[in-house]
């Protein structure tokens, strides 16, 4: 009996959890739907709760070091407490709200290199938390985000990679403790003047703030440096602007100001 209690305390023979997503694809501000199935183990248990958390990989700079960590940035408790008998099946449907500032992971059917995103299921029994089940989630751009991304592709920029960095962008309100940078290889007409272009979206239900960073090439007598641009786009009116012309004009003006011609 003592051995059996010890095994139970260690979680041996305990309940199992499986989460099935109806559709792993979503957009910022949207929902992910599915169902969670909890199956009882060898002995009855009192489950405190079942919760879901949206997690991604975040780069953290601390002093002179840099490391990656897993960051939970969206959370919902799916159940309260309930009793689970041996072998009993307990199933609950869910709708998980995806935050508006959620980073993108997929663009036009292509996974964005460097991005990871998952919905993690958490089960607590006797103050022991099991975070075992993790399901991949694909986050696609909103229509307004697609307009700008399409414009960059038309100009000849190519996707390179993306990452998520812990911190806040100066002058912008963020609800999440990090932001995404989507990196592009320069279009041929700008390649002599820049190394890369980085794009960041900070989105809410009504609009999105767009931050562009140019990593400029250094010349024979000048050092390389960065240039920043930012503007705000309403979701409802994003399709009324020729973004290809707008972005091309801003890029040429910014590069010319610094004496970098192409």
PDB file of C-alpha atoms in Angstrom:
ATOM      1  CA  UNK A   1       0.000   0.000   0.000  1.00  0.00           C
ATOM      2  CA  UNK A   2       2.843   2.399   0.848  1.00  0.00           C
ATOM      3  CA  UNK A   3       4.504   1.621  -2.492  1.00  0.00           C
ATOM      4  CA  UNK A   4       1.212   2.204  -4.328  1.00  0.00           C
ATOM      5  CA  UNK A   5       0.773   5.612  -2.674  1.00  0.00           C
ATOM      6  CA  UNK A   6       4.353   6.492  -3.554  1.00  0.00           C
ATOM      7  CA  UNK A   7       3.794   5.567  -7.212  1.00  0.00           C
ATOM      8  CA  UNK A   8       0.617   7.660  -7.292  1.00  0.00           C
ATOM      9  CA  UNK A   9       2.446  10.636  -5.810  1.00  0.00           C
ATOM     10  CA  UNK A  10       5.049  10.333  -8.564  1.00  0.00           C
ATOM     11  CA  UNK A  11       2.297  10.401 -11.189  1.00  0.00           C
ATOM     12  CA  UNK A  12       2.683   6.756 -12.231  1.00  0.00           C
ATOM     13  CA  UNK A  13      -0.602   5.355 -13.469  1.00  0.00           C
ATOM     14  CA  UNK A  14      -2.147   8.814 -13.481  1.00  0.00           C
ATOM     15  CA  UNK A  15      -4.513  10.365 -16.043  1.00  0.00           C
ATOM     16  CA  UNK A  16      -3.555  11.098 -19.637  1.00  0.00           C
ATOM     17  CA  UNK A  17      -4.502  14.127 -21.717  1.00  0.00           C
ATOM     18  CA  UNK A  18      -4.968  14.469 -25.469  1.00  0.00           C
ATOM     19  CA  UNK A  19      -5.902  17.659 -27.303  1.00  0.00           C
ATOM     20  CA  UNK A  20      -7.319  17.552 -30.829  1.00  0.00           C
ATOM     21  CA  UNK A  21      -7.534  20.789 -32.823  1.00  0.00           C
ATOM     22  CA  UNK A  22     -10.391  21.168 -35.291  1.00  0.00           C
ATOM     23  CA  UNK A  23      -8.088  23.341 -37.417  1.00  0.00           C
ATOM     24  CA  UNK A  24      -4.516  24.298 -36.457  1.00  0.00           C
ATOM     25  CA  UNK A  25      -4.623  27.352 -38.738  1.00  0.00           C
ATOM     26  CA  UNK A  26      -5.649  30.743 -37.386  1.00  0.00           C
ATOM     27  CA  UNK A  27      -5.066  34.502 -37.612  1.00  0.00           C
ATOM     28  CA  UNK A  28      -4.230  37.095 -34.962  1.00  0.00           C
ATOM     29  CA  UNK A  29      -7.406  38.044 -33.112  1.00  0.00           C
ATOM     30  CA  UNK A  30      -9.118  34.828 -34.194  1.00  0.00           C
ATOM     31  CA  UNK A  31      -9.840  31.552 -32.428  1.00  0.00           C
ATOM     32  CA  UNK A  32      -8.545  28.008 -32.265  1.00  0.00           C
ATOM     33  CA  UNK A  33     -11.202  25.363 -31.622  1.00  0.00           C
ATOM     34  CA  UNK A  34     -10.912  21.762 -30.543  1.00  0.00           C
ATOM     35  CA  UNK A  35     -11.570  19.290 -27.769  1.00  0.00           C
ATOM     36  CA  UNK A  36      -9.611  17.962 -24.824  1.00  0.00           C
ATOM     37  CA  UNK A  37      -9.939  14.363 -23.704  1.00  0.00           C
ATOM     38  CA  UNK A  38      -8.779  13.344 -20.233  1.00  0.00           C
ATOM     39  CA  UNK A  39      -8.614   9.602 -19.517  1.00  0.00           C
ATOM     40  CA  UNK A  40      -8.424   8.257 -15.984  1.00  0.00           C
ATOM     41  CA  UNK A  41      -5.448   6.159 -14.924  1.00  0.00           C
ATOM     42  CA  UNK A  42      -5.110   3.313 -12.429  1.00  0.00           C
ATOM     43  CA  UNK A  43      -6.587   5.186  -9.479  1.00  0.00           C
ATOM     44  CA  UNK A  44      -9.194   7.908  -8.859  1.00  0.00           C
ATOM     45  CA  UNK A  45      -7.895  11.481  -8.813  1.00  0.00           C
ATOM     46  CA  UNK A  46      -9.224  14.949  -8.148  1.00  0.00           C
ATOM     47  CA  UNK A  47      -8.329  17.185 -11.075  1.00  0.00           C
ATOM     48  CA  UNK A  48      -7.953  20.822 -10.031  1.00  0.00           C
ATOM     49  CA  UNK A  49      -8.240  22.259 -13.566  1.00  0.00           C
ATOM     50  CA  UNK A  50      -7.419  21.848 -17.234  1.00  0.00           C
ATOM     51  CA  UNK A  51      -5.947  24.922 -18.955  1.00  0.00           C
ATOM     52  CA  UNK A  52      -4.564  25.906 -22.349  1.00  0.00           C
ATOM     53  CA  UNK A  53      -1.606  28.184 -23.015  1.00  0.00           C
ATOM     54  CA  UNK A  54      -0.291  29.572 -26.289  1.00  0.00           C
ATOM     55  CA  UNK A  55       3.513  29.442 -26.308  1.00  0.00           C
ATOM     56  CA  UNK A  56       6.328  30.515 -28.621  1.00  0.00           C
ATOM     57  CA  UNK A  57      10.107  30.718 -28.590  1.00  0.00           C
ATOM     58  CA  UNK A  58      11.498  34.104 -27.535  1.00  0.00           C
ATOM     59  CA  UNK A  59      15.042  35.469 -27.738  1.00  0.00           C
ATOM     60  CA  UNK A  60      16.212  37.227 -24.582  1.00  0.00           C
ATOM     61  CA  UNK A  61      19.208  39.544 -24.332  1.00  0.00           C
ATOM     62  CA  UNK A  62      20.665  39.804 -20.863  1.00  0.00           C
ATOM     63  CA  UNK A  63      23.878  41.777 -20.477  1.00  0.00           C
ATOM     64  CA  UNK A  64      26.414  40.305 -22.868  1.00  0.00           C
ATOM     65  CA  UNK A  65      24.556  37.011 -23.279  1.00  0.00           C
ATOM     66  CA  UNK A  66      21.605  35.915 -25.390  1.00  0.00           C
ATOM     67  CA  UNK A  67      19.413  32.858 -24.960  1.00  0.00           C
ATOM     68  CA  UNK A  68      16.095  31.364 -26.094  1.00  0.00           C
ATOM     69  CA  UNK A  69      13.197  30.620 -23.776  1.00  0.00           C
ATOM     70  CA  UNK A  70       9.637  29.353 -24.129  1.00  0.00           C
ATOM     71  CA  UNK A  71       7.141  32.134 -23.414  1.00  0.00           C
ATOM     72  CA  UNK A  72       3.457  31.623 -22.659  1.00  0.00           C
ATOM     73  CA  UNK A  73       1.468  34.654 -23.836  1.00  0.00           C
ATOM     74  CA  UNK A  74      -2.148  33.523 -23.977  1.00  0.00           C
ATOM     75  CA  UNK A  75      -3.969  31.438 -21.400  1.00  0.00           C
ATOM     76  CA  UNK A  76      -7.469  30.092 -20.752  1.00  0.00           C
ATOM     77  CA  UNK A  77      -8.784  27.760 -18.074  1.00  0.00           C
ATOM     78  CA  UNK A  78     -11.010  25.198 -19.759  1.00  0.00           C
ATOM     79  CA  UNK A  79     -12.402  23.350 -16.716  1.00  0.00           C
ATOM     80  CA  UNK A  80     -12.730  23.743 -12.998  1.00  0.00           C
ATOM     81  CA  UNK A  81     -12.224  20.927 -10.511  1.00  0.00           C
ATOM     82  CA  UNK A  82     -13.691  17.467 -11.167  1.00  0.00           C
ATOM     83  CA  UNK A  83     -13.341  13.858 -10.024  1.00  0.00           C
ATOM     84  CA  UNK A  84     -11.838  11.382 -12.474  1.00  0.00           C
ATOM     85  CA  UNK A  85     -12.332   7.667 -11.811  1.00  0.00           C
ATOM     86  CA  UNK A  86     -10.011   4.920 -13.152  1.00  0.00           C
ATOM     87  CA  UNK A  87     -10.458   4.553 -16.903  1.00  0.00           C
ATOM     88  CA  UNK A  88     -13.100   7.294 -17.063  1.00  0.00           C
ATOM     89  CA  UNK A  89     -13.141   9.507 -20.168  1.00  0.00           C
ATOM     90  CA  UNK A  90     -13.781  13.210 -19.671  1.00  0.00           C
ATOM     91  CA  UNK A  91     -14.098  15.303 -22.812  1.00  0.00           C
ATOM     92  CA  UNK A  92     -14.563  19.051 -23.100  1.00  0.00           C
ATOM     93  CA  UNK A  93     -14.726  21.303 -26.211  1.00  0.00           C
ATOM     94  CA  UNK A  94     -12.966  24.662 -26.243  1.00  0.00           C
ATOM     95  CA  UNK A  95     -12.549  27.920 -28.166  1.00  0.00           C
ATOM     96  CA  UNK A  96      -9.236  29.617 -27.508  1.00  0.00           C
ATOM     97  CA  UNK A  97      -8.889  33.338 -28.256  1.00  0.00           C
ATOM     98  CA  UNK A  98      -5.671  34.176 -30.130  1.00  0.00           C
ATOM     99  CA  UNK A  99      -4.149  37.537 -29.060  1.00  0.00           C
ATOM    100  CA  UNK A 100      -4.033  40.285 -31.690  1.00  0.00           C
ATOM    101  CA  UNK A 101      -0.259  40.682 -31.316  1.00  0.00           C
ATOM    102  CA  UNK A 102       0.419  36.981 -31.915  1.00  0.00           C
ATOM    103  CA  UNK A 103       3.499  36.511 -34.167  1.00  0.00           C
ATOM    104  CA  UNK A 104       3.036  35.062 -37.638  1.00  0.00           C
ATOM    105  CA  UNK A 105       4.372  31.594 -38.427  1.00  0.00           C
ATOM    106  CA  UNK A 106       3.181  30.937 -41.980  1.00  0.00           C
ATOM    107  CA  UNK A 107       3.149  33.130 -45.075  1.00  0.00           C
ATOM    108  CA  UNK A 108       1.469  32.000 -48.290  1.00  0.00           C
ATOM    109  CA  UNK A 109       1.690  28.310 -47.443  1.00  0.00           C
ATOM    110  CA  UNK A 110       5.334  28.547 -46.376  1.00  0.00           C
ATOM    111  CA  UNK A 111       6.469  28.125 -42.795  1.00  0.00           C
ATOM    112  CA  UNK A 112       8.525  31.094 -41.684  1.00  0.00           C
ATOM    113  CA  UNK A 113      11.980  29.858 -40.779  1.00  0.00           C
ATOM    114  CA  UNK A 114      12.822  30.493 -37.136  1.00  0.00           C
ATOM    115  CA  UNK A 115       9.249  30.441 -35.801  1.00  0.00           C
ATOM    116  CA  UNK A 116       7.650  27.954 -33.411  1.00  0.00           C
ATOM    117  CA  UNK A 117       4.135  28.183 -31.994  1.00  0.00           C
ATOM    118  CA  UNK A 118       2.041  25.719 -30.028  1.00  0.00           C
ATOM    119  CA  UNK A 119      -1.028  25.312 -27.856  1.00  0.00           C
ATOM    120  CA  UNK A 120      -0.038  23.598 -24.608  1.00  0.00           C
ATOM    121  CA  UNK A 121      -2.499  21.660 -22.455  1.00  0.00           C
ATOM    122  CA  UNK A 122      -1.972  21.835 -18.711  1.00  0.00           C
ATOM    123  CA  UNK A 123      -3.513  19.464 -16.146  1.00  0.00           C
ATOM    124  CA  UNK A 124      -3.176  19.875 -12.384  1.00  0.00           C
ATOM    125  CA  UNK A 125      -3.692  16.951 -10.009  1.00  0.00           C
ATOM    126  CA  UNK A 126      -2.788  17.169  -6.313  1.00  0.00           C
ATOM    127  CA  UNK A 127      -0.806  20.393  -6.930  1.00  0.00           C
ATOM    128  CA  UNK A 128       1.345  18.638  -9.535  1.00  0.00           C
ATOM    129  CA  UNK A 129       1.133  20.272 -12.981  1.00  0.00           C
ATOM    130  CA  UNK A 130       1.477  18.198 -16.140  1.00  0.00           C
ATOM    131  CA  UNK A 131       2.338  20.259 -19.256  1.00  0.00           C
ATOM    132  CA  UNK A 132       2.738  17.278 -21.517  1.00  0.00           C
ATOM    133  CA  UNK A 133       0.517  17.846 -24.554  1.00  0.00           C
ATOM    134  CA  UNK A 134       1.688  20.469 -27.094  1.00  0.00           C
ATOM    135  CA  UNK A 135      -0.024  20.950 -30.462  1.00  0.00           C
ATOM    136  CA  UNK A 136       1.496  23.019 -33.256  1.00  0.00           C
ATOM    137  CA  UNK A 137      -0.476  26.089 -34.367  1.00  0.00           C
ATOM    138  CA  UNK A 138      -0.012  27.946 -37.667  1.00  0.00           C
ATOM    139  CA  UNK A 139      -0.662  31.701 -37.531  1.00  0.00           C
ATOM    140  CA  UNK A 140      -1.399  33.342 -40.901  1.00  0.00           C
ATOM    141  CA  UNK A 141      -1.404  37.102 -41.635  1.00  0.00           C
ATOM    142  CA  UNK A 142      -4.472  39.311 -41.402  1.00  0.00           C
ATOM    143  CA  UNK A 143      -5.697  40.875 -44.684  1.00  0.00           C
ATOM    144  CA  UNK A 144      -4.072  44.214 -43.813  1.00  0.00           C
ATOM    145  CA  UNK A 145      -0.787  42.467 -43.032  1.00  0.00           C
ATOM    146  CA  UNK A 146      -1.013  40.577 -46.314  1.00  0.00           C
ATOM    147  CA  UNK A 147      -1.253  43.864 -48.242  1.00  0.00           C
ATOM    148  CA  UNK A 148       2.142  45.013 -46.973  1.00  0.00           C
ATOM    149  CA  UNK A 149       3.775  41.625 -47.318  1.00  0.00           C
ATOM    150  CA  UNK A 150       2.551  41.336 -50.900  1.00  0.00           C
ATOM    151  CA  UNK A 151       3.933  44.788 -51.654  1.00  0.00           C
ATOM    152  CA  UNK A 152       7.385  43.800 -50.437  1.00  0.00           C
ATOM    153  CA  UNK A 153       7.280  40.657 -52.559  1.00  0.00           C
ATOM    154  CA  UNK A 154       6.281  42.694 -55.617  1.00  0.00           C
ATOM    155  CA  UNK A 155       9.259  44.972 -55.020  1.00  0.00           C
ATOM    156  CA  UNK A 156      11.500  41.895 -55.087  1.00  0.00           C
ATOM    157  CA  UNK A 157      12.195  41.312 -51.383  1.00  0.00           C
ATOM    158  CA  UNK A 158      12.528  37.678 -50.294  1.00  0.00           C
ATOM    159  CA  UNK A 159      11.692  36.117 -46.949  1.00  0.00           C
ATOM    160  CA  UNK A 160      14.764  35.216 -44.922  1.00  0.00           C
ATOM    161  CA  UNK A 161      13.711  34.271 -41.397  1.00  0.00           C
ATOM    162  CA  UNK A 162      11.894  35.576 -38.362  1.00  0.00           C
ATOM    163  CA  UNK A 163      12.385  35.696 -34.618  1.00  0.00           C
ATOM    164  CA  UNK A 164      10.592  36.931 -31.530  1.00  0.00           C
ATOM    165  CA  UNK A 165      12.488  39.239 -29.194  1.00  0.00           C
ATOM    166  CA  UNK A 166      11.592  40.039 -25.614  1.00  0.00           C
ATOM    167  CA  UNK A 167      11.096  43.749 -25.007  1.00  0.00           C
ATOM    168  CA  UNK A 168       9.004  46.721 -26.092  1.00  0.00           C
ATOM    169  CA  UNK A 169       9.294  49.034 -29.077  1.00  0.00           C
ATOM    170  CA  UNK A 170       9.774  52.620 -27.970  1.00  0.00           C
ATOM    171  CA  UNK A 171       6.703  54.781 -28.462  1.00  0.00           C
ATOM    172  CA  UNK A 172       4.236  51.939 -29.091  1.00  0.00           C
ATOM    173  CA  UNK A 173       1.717  50.350 -26.759  1.00  0.00           C
ATOM    174  CA  UNK A 174       2.135  46.585 -26.589  1.00  0.00           C
ATOM    175  CA  UNK A 175       0.012  44.098 -24.693  1.00  0.00           C
ATOM    176  CA  UNK A 176       2.633  41.340 -25.007  1.00  0.00           C
ATOM    177  CA  UNK A 177       6.167  41.387 -23.552  1.00  0.00           C
ATOM    178  CA  UNK A 178       7.788  40.717 -26.943  1.00  0.00           C
ATOM    179  CA  UNK A 179       7.633  41.581 -30.640  1.00  0.00           C
ATOM    180  CA  UNK A 180       8.305  39.740 -33.876  1.00  0.00           C
ATOM    181  CA  UNK A 181      10.852  40.741 -36.511  1.00  0.00           C
ATOM    182  CA  UNK A 182      10.369  39.340 -40.013  1.00  0.00           C
ATOM    183  CA  UNK A 183      13.607  39.597 -41.966  1.00  0.00           C
ATOM    184  CA  UNK A 184      13.841  39.991 -45.745  1.00  0.00           C
ATOM    185  CA  UNK A 185      16.700  39.722 -48.194  1.00  0.00           C
ATOM    186  CA  UNK A 186      16.885  43.022 -50.118  1.00  0.00           C
ATOM    187  CA  UNK A 187      15.314  43.417 -53.543  1.00  0.00           C
ATOM    188  CA  UNK A 188      17.922  43.649 -56.343  1.00  0.00           C
ATOM    189  CA  UNK A 189      17.375  47.395 -56.864  1.00  0.00           C
ATOM    190  CA  UNK A 190      18.249  48.100 -53.203  1.00  0.00           C
ATOM    191  CA  UNK A 191      20.886  45.410 -52.664  1.00  0.00           C
ATOM    192  CA  UNK A 192      23.865  47.774 -53.033  1.00  0.00           C
ATOM    193  CA  UNK A 193      22.495  50.055 -50.320  1.00  0.00           C
ATOM    194  CA  UNK A 194      21.142  47.658 -47.664  1.00  0.00           C
ATOM    195  CA  UNK A 195      21.891  44.294 -46.111  1.00  0.00           C
ATOM    196  CA  UNK A 196      18.365  43.423 -45.027  1.00  0.00           C
ATOM    197  CA  UNK A 197      14.930  44.770 -44.159  1.00  0.00           C
ATOM    198  CA  UNK A 198      13.147  43.928 -40.898  1.00  0.00           C
ATOM    199  CA  UNK A 199       9.390  44.279 -40.505  1.00  0.00           C
ATOM    200  CA  UNK A 200       7.391  44.327 -37.256  1.00  0.00           C
ATOM    201  CA  UNK A 201       3.604  44.419 -36.788  1.00  0.00           C
ATOM    202  CA  UNK A 202       2.011  45.583 -33.527  1.00  0.00           C
ATOM    203  CA  UNK A 203      -1.681  44.908 -34.037  1.00  0.00           C
ATOM    204  CA  UNK A 204      -4.940  45.600 -32.201  1.00  0.00           C
ATOM    205  CA  UNK A 205      -8.626  45.097 -33.213  1.00  0.00           C
ATOM    206  CA  UNK A 206      -8.783  48.374 -35.186  1.00  0.00           C
ATOM    207  CA  UNK A 207      -5.333  48.998 -36.639  1.00  0.00           C
ATOM    208  CA  UNK A 208      -1.766  47.839 -36.882  1.00  0.00           C
ATOM    209  CA  UNK A 209       1.443  49.725 -36.330  1.00  0.00           C
ATOM    210  CA  UNK A 210       4.141  48.896 -38.861  1.00  0.00           C
ATOM    211  CA  UNK A 211       7.814  49.298 -38.015  1.00  0.00           C
ATOM    212  CA  UNK A 212      10.454  49.027 -40.757  1.00  0.00           C
ATOM    213  CA  UNK A 213      14.163  48.807 -40.041  1.00  0.00           C
ATOM    214  CA  UNK A 214      16.812  49.072 -42.742  1.00  0.00           C
ATOM    215  CA  UNK A 215      20.179  47.534 -42.045  1.00  0.00           C
ATOM    216  CA  UNK A 216      22.282  49.706 -44.349  1.00  0.00           C
ATOM    217  CA  UNK A 217      25.560  48.799 -45.947  1.00  0.00           C
ATOM    218  CA  UNK A 218      28.630  50.795 -45.061  1.00  0.00           C
ATOM    219  CA  UNK A 219      30.662  52.471 -47.767  1.00  0.00           C
ATOM    220  CA  UNK A 220      34.380  53.109 -48.107  1.00  0.00           C
ATOM    221  CA  UNK A 221      34.206  56.205 -45.903  1.00  0.00           C
ATOM    222  CA  UNK A 222      30.980  55.522 -43.970  1.00  0.00           C
ATOM    223  CA  UNK A 223      29.858  53.025 -41.371  1.00  0.00           C
ATOM    224  CA  UNK A 224      26.802  50.854 -41.802  1.00  0.00           C
ATOM    225  CA  UNK A 225      23.828  51.968 -39.749  1.00  0.00           C
ATOM    226  CA  UNK A 226      20.097  51.432 -39.373  1.00  0.00           C
ATOM    227  CA  UNK A 227      17.155  53.574 -40.424  1.00  0.00           C
ATOM    228  CA  UNK A 228      13.674  53.282 -38.989  1.00  0.00           C
ATOM    229  CA  UNK A 229      10.241  54.057 -40.317  1.00  0.00           C
ATOM    230  CA  UNK A 230       6.846  53.565 -38.764  1.00  0.00           C
ATOM    231  CA  UNK A 231       3.253  54.189 -39.736  1.00  0.00           C
ATOM    232  CA  UNK A 232      -0.246  53.073 -38.771  1.00  0.00           C
ATOM    233  CA  UNK A 233      -2.705  51.191 -40.979  1.00  0.00           C
ATOM    234  CA  UNK A 234      -6.435  50.765 -40.284  1.00  0.00           C
ATOM    235  CA  UNK A 235      -7.738  47.259 -40.973  1.00  0.00           C
ATOM    236  CA  UNK A 236     -10.808  48.650 -42.716  1.00  0.00           C
ATOM    237  CA  UNK A 237      -8.943  50.913 -45.159  1.00  0.00           C
ATOM    238  CA  UNK A 238      -5.724  48.997 -45.841  1.00  0.00           C
ATOM    239  CA  UNK A 239      -6.842  48.037 -49.347  1.00  0.00           C
ATOM    240  CA  UNK A 240      -7.239  51.676 -50.433  1.00  0.00           C
ATOM    241  CA  UNK A 241      -3.492  52.339 -50.604  1.00  0.00           C
ATOM    242  CA  UNK A 242      -0.955  51.352 -53.250  1.00  0.00           C
ATOM    243  CA  UNK A 243       1.506  49.876 -50.764  1.00  0.00           C
ATOM    244  CA  UNK A 244       4.013  48.904 -53.435  1.00  0.00           C
ATOM    245  CA  UNK A 245       4.427  52.556 -54.439  1.00  0.00           C
ATOM    246  CA  UNK A 246       4.294  53.767 -50.836  1.00  0.00           C
ATOM    247  CA  UNK A 247       7.030  51.427 -49.620  1.00  0.00           C
ATOM    248  CA  UNK A 248       9.210  52.013 -52.666  1.00  0.00           C
ATOM    249  CA  UNK A 249       8.993  55.775 -52.131  1.00  0.00           C
ATOM    250  CA  UNK A 250       9.862  55.540 -48.449  1.00  0.00           C
ATOM    251  CA  UNK A 251      12.814  53.218 -49.086  1.00  0.00           C
ATOM    252  CA  UNK A 252      14.286  55.404 -51.839  1.00  0.00           C
ATOM    253  CA  UNK A 253      13.850  58.557 -49.768  1.00  0.00           C
ATOM    254  CA  UNK A 254      15.392  57.009 -46.676  1.00  0.00           C
ATOM    255  CA  UNK A 255      18.401  55.628 -48.525  1.00  0.00           C
ATOM    256  CA  UNK A 256      18.965  58.799 -50.513  1.00  0.00           C
ATOM    257  CA  UNK A 257      18.943  60.931 -47.364  1.00  0.00           C
ATOM    258  CA  UNK A 258      21.931  58.998 -46.115  1.00  0.00           C
ATOM    259  CA  UNK A 259      23.786  59.315 -49.393  1.00  0.00           C
ATOM    260  CA  UNK A 260      23.300  55.635 -50.234  1.00  0.00           C
ATOM    261  CA  UNK A 261      22.331  55.359 -53.893  1.00  0.00           C
ATOM    262  CA  UNK A 262      21.328  52.307 -55.865  1.00  0.00           C
TER     263      UNK A 262
END
